[in-house]
Amino acid sequence: METPSYPGGNADNNRFTQFATDSNFKLDGVEVSRTTNSITDLIQGVTIDLKADDSGSVQYTAARSEASVKATVEKVISTLNDYKDELDRLTYIDVEGDNNGPLSNGSGCWKA
């Protein structure tokens, strides 16, 4: 049976004080192991940087910016409204027939 051993130094006579190991931790009770201390693939849009060895628990809370969510929803609504306005313009049927939209005679625009 082999016993793992670590060198006390290297060819340049440098001394090792700590050897690299994988980062091991729990996130929401799930064991996680990574080869780096910067984790970007667990929570979308969040980077977790592990800074020190801590055998105790660390509480971390992340929240979305309400302003950012609101701005995104408003942009989607505005884009949909612009789309509807353009669709109405293209498919407009003038009662007198003088100002019909370019797609007003298309079969896809007829109502049953």
mmCIF file of C-alpha atoms in Angstrom:
data_model
loop_
_atom_site.group_PDB
_atom_site.id
_atom_site.type_symbol
_atom_site.label_atom_id
_atom_site.label_comp_id
_atom_site.label_asym_id
_atom_site.label_seq_id
_atom_site.Cartn_x
_atom_site.Cartn_y
_atom_site.Cartn_z
ATOM 1 C CA MET A 1 0.000 0.000 0.000
ATOM 2 C CA GLU A 2 1.387 3.395 -1.004
ATOM 3 C CA THR A 3 1.322 6.352 1.312
ATOM 4 C CA PRO A 4 0.913 9.693 -0.433
ATOM 5 C CA SER A 5 3.750 12.065 0.277
ATOM 6 C CA TYR A 6 4.250 15.724 -0.486
ATOM 7 C CA PRO A 7 7.641 17.164 -1.340
ATOM 8 C CA GLY A 8 9.154 19.613 1.120
ATOM 9 C CA GLY A 9 10.387 21.748 -1.769
ATOM 10 C CA ASN A 10 11.054 21.730 -5.475
ATOM 11 C CA ALA A 11 14.063 22.042 -7.785
ATOM 12 C CA ASP A 12 14.304 25.778 -7.037
ATOM 13 C CA ASN A 13 14.339 25.041 -3.298
ATOM 14 C CA ASN A 14 10.974 26.742 -2.807
ATOM 15 C CA ARG A 15 8.940 25.509 0.129
ATOM 16 C CA PHE A 16 5.279 24.657 -0.119
ATOM 17 C CA THR A 17 3.153 25.837 2.758
ATOM 18 C CA GLN A 18 -0.186 24.653 1.401
ATOM 19 C CA PHE A 19 -1.151 22.343 -1.433
ATOM 20 C CA ALA A 20 -4.020 23.115 -3.773
ATOM 21 C CA THR A 21 -7.169 21.110 -3.255
ATOM 22 C CA ASP A 22 -10.631 21.311 -4.725
ATOM 23 C CA SER A 23 -13.146 23.672 -3.174
ATOM 24 C CA ASN A 24 -15.768 21.677 -1.298
ATOM 25 C CA PHE A 25 -18.883 23.234 0.174
ATOM 26 C CA LYS A 26 -22.638 22.848 0.491
ATOM 27 C CA LEU A 27 -25.166 25.037 -1.284
ATOM 28 C CA ASP A 28 -28.732 24.587 -0.069
ATOM 29 C CA GLY A 29 -27.689 21.261 1.458
ATOM 30 C CA VAL A 30 -26.131 19.935 -1.765
ATOM 31 C CA GLU A 31 -22.440 18.974 -1.720
ATOM 32 C CA VAL A 32 -20.490 20.937 -4.340
ATOM 33 C CA SER A 33 -16.882 20.461 -5.430
ATOM 34 C CA ARG A 34 -14.996 22.697 -7.855
ATOM 35 C CA THR A 35 -11.373 22.949 -8.956
ATOM 36 C CA THR A 36 -11.470 26.735 -8.682
ATOM 37 C CA ASN A 37 -12.406 29.242 -5.980
ATOM 38 C CA SER A 38 -14.483 31.343 -8.377
ATOM 39 C CA ILE A 39 -17.788 29.590 -9.041
ATOM 40 C CA THR A 40 -20.050 30.938 -11.781
ATOM 41 C CA ASP A 41 -22.167 27.948 -12.784
ATOM 42 C CA LEU A 42 -24.419 27.387 -9.755
ATOM 43 C CA ILE A 43 -26.670 30.451 -9.704
ATOM 44 C CA GLN A 44 -27.345 32.307 -12.940
ATOM 45 C CA GLY A 45 -25.859 35.789 -12.828
ATOM 46 C CA VAL A 46 -24.002 35.205 -9.535
ATOM 47 C CA THR A 47 -20.277 34.653 -9.021
ATOM 48 C CA ILE A 48 -19.206 33.081 -5.737
ATOM 49 C CA ASP A 49 -15.587 33.804 -4.804
ATOM 50 C CA LEU A 50 -14.264 31.618 -1.997
ATOM 51 C CA LYS A 51 -11.687 33.693 -0.113
ATOM 52 C CA ALA A 52 -10.660 31.631 2.917
ATOM 53 C CA ASP A 53 -10.884 28.216 4.516
ATOM 54 C CA ASP A 54 -13.770 28.400 6.949
ATOM 55 C CA SER A 55 -15.130 25.270 8.553
ATOM 56 C CA GLY A 56 -18.114 27.182 9.950
ATOM 57 C CA SER A 57 -21.317 28.115 8.191
ATOM 58 C CA VAL A 58 -21.594 31.217 6.081
ATOM 59 C CA GLN A 59 -24.966 32.747 5.296
ATOM 60 C CA TYR A 60 -25.293 34.255 1.834
ATOM 61 C CA THR A 61 -28.373 35.940 0.440
ATOM 62 C CA ALA A 62 -28.877 37.182 -3.105
ATOM 63 C CA ALA A 63 -31.834 39.144 -4.398
ATOM 64 C CA ARG A 64 -32.874 40.463 -7.756
ATOM 65 C CA SER A 65 -33.103 44.163 -8.272
ATOM 66 C CA GLU A 66 -36.782 45.117 -8.450
ATOM 67 C CA ALA A 67 -35.857 48.100 -10.611
ATOM 68 C CA SER A 68 -34.084 45.831 -13.103
ATOM 69 C CA VAL A 69 -37.015 43.401 -13.284
ATOM 70 C CA LYS A 70 -39.464 46.294 -13.677
ATOM 71 C CA ALA A 71 -37.380 47.850 -16.476
ATOM 72 C CA THR A 72 -37.203 44.518 -18.311
ATOM 73 C CA VAL A 73 -40.967 43.937 -18.053
ATOM 74 C CA GLU A 74 -41.669 47.500 -19.218
ATOM 75 C CA LYS A 75 -39.357 46.996 -22.212
ATOM 76 C CA VAL A 76 -41.145 43.761 -23.167
ATOM 77 C CA ILE A 77 -44.551 45.457 -22.903
ATOM 78 C CA SER A 78 -43.355 48.433 -24.964
ATOM 79 C CA THR A 79 -41.965 46.123 -27.660
ATOM 80 C CA LEU A 80 -45.227 44.143 -27.806
ATOM 81 C CA ASN A 81 -47.223 47.383 -28.074
ATOM 82 C CA ASP A 82 -44.962 48.578 -30.914
ATOM 83 C CA TYR A 83 -45.472 45.231 -32.651
ATOM 84 C CA LYS A 84 -49.260 45.491 -32.288
ATOM 85 C CA ASP A 85 -49.245 49.070 -33.631
ATOM 86 C CA GLU A 86 -47.229 47.990 -36.677
ATOM 87 C CA LEU A 87 -49.467 44.968 -37.267
ATOM 88 C CA ASP A 88 -52.549 47.202 -37.043
ATOM 89 C CA ARG A 89 -50.985 49.623 -39.555
ATOM 90 C CA LEU A 90 -50.072 46.879 -42.007
ATOM 91 C CA THR A 91 -53.449 45.131 -41.868
ATOM 92 C CA TYR A 92 -55.667 48.225 -41.601
ATOM 93 C CA ILE A 93 -58.800 48.062 -43.749
ATOM 94 C CA ASP A 94 -60.239 51.462 -44.564
ATOM 95 C CA VAL A 95 -64.035 51.424 -44.871
ATOM 96 C CA GLU A 96 -63.780 53.525 -48.022
ATOM 97 C CA GLY A 97 -60.790 51.550 -49.323
ATOM 98 C CA ASP A 98 -58.543 54.577 -49.836
ATOM 99 C CA ASN A 99 -56.023 53.967 -47.037
ATOM 100 C CA ASN A 100 -55.757 50.203 -46.728
ATOM 101 C CA GLY A 101 -52.616 48.824 -45.134
ATOM 102 C CA PRO A 102 -50.155 46.955 -47.390
ATOM 103 C CA LEU A 103 -51.287 43.583 -46.011
ATOM 104 C CA SER A 104 -55.008 44.360 -45.790
ATOM 105 C CA ASN A 105 -55.921 42.040 -48.666
ATOM 106 C CA GLY A 106 -53.798 39.139 -47.446
ATOM 107 C CA SER A 107 -55.756 36.005 -46.553
ATOM 108 C CA GLY A 108 -53.887 35.774 -43.254
ATOM 109 C CA CYS A 109 -55.507 39.034 -42.151
ATOM 110 C CA TRP A 110 -59.115 38.148 -42.877
ATOM 111 C CA LYS A 111 -61.372 37.525 -39.956
ATOM 112 C CA ALA A 112 -63.837 34.666 -39.982
#
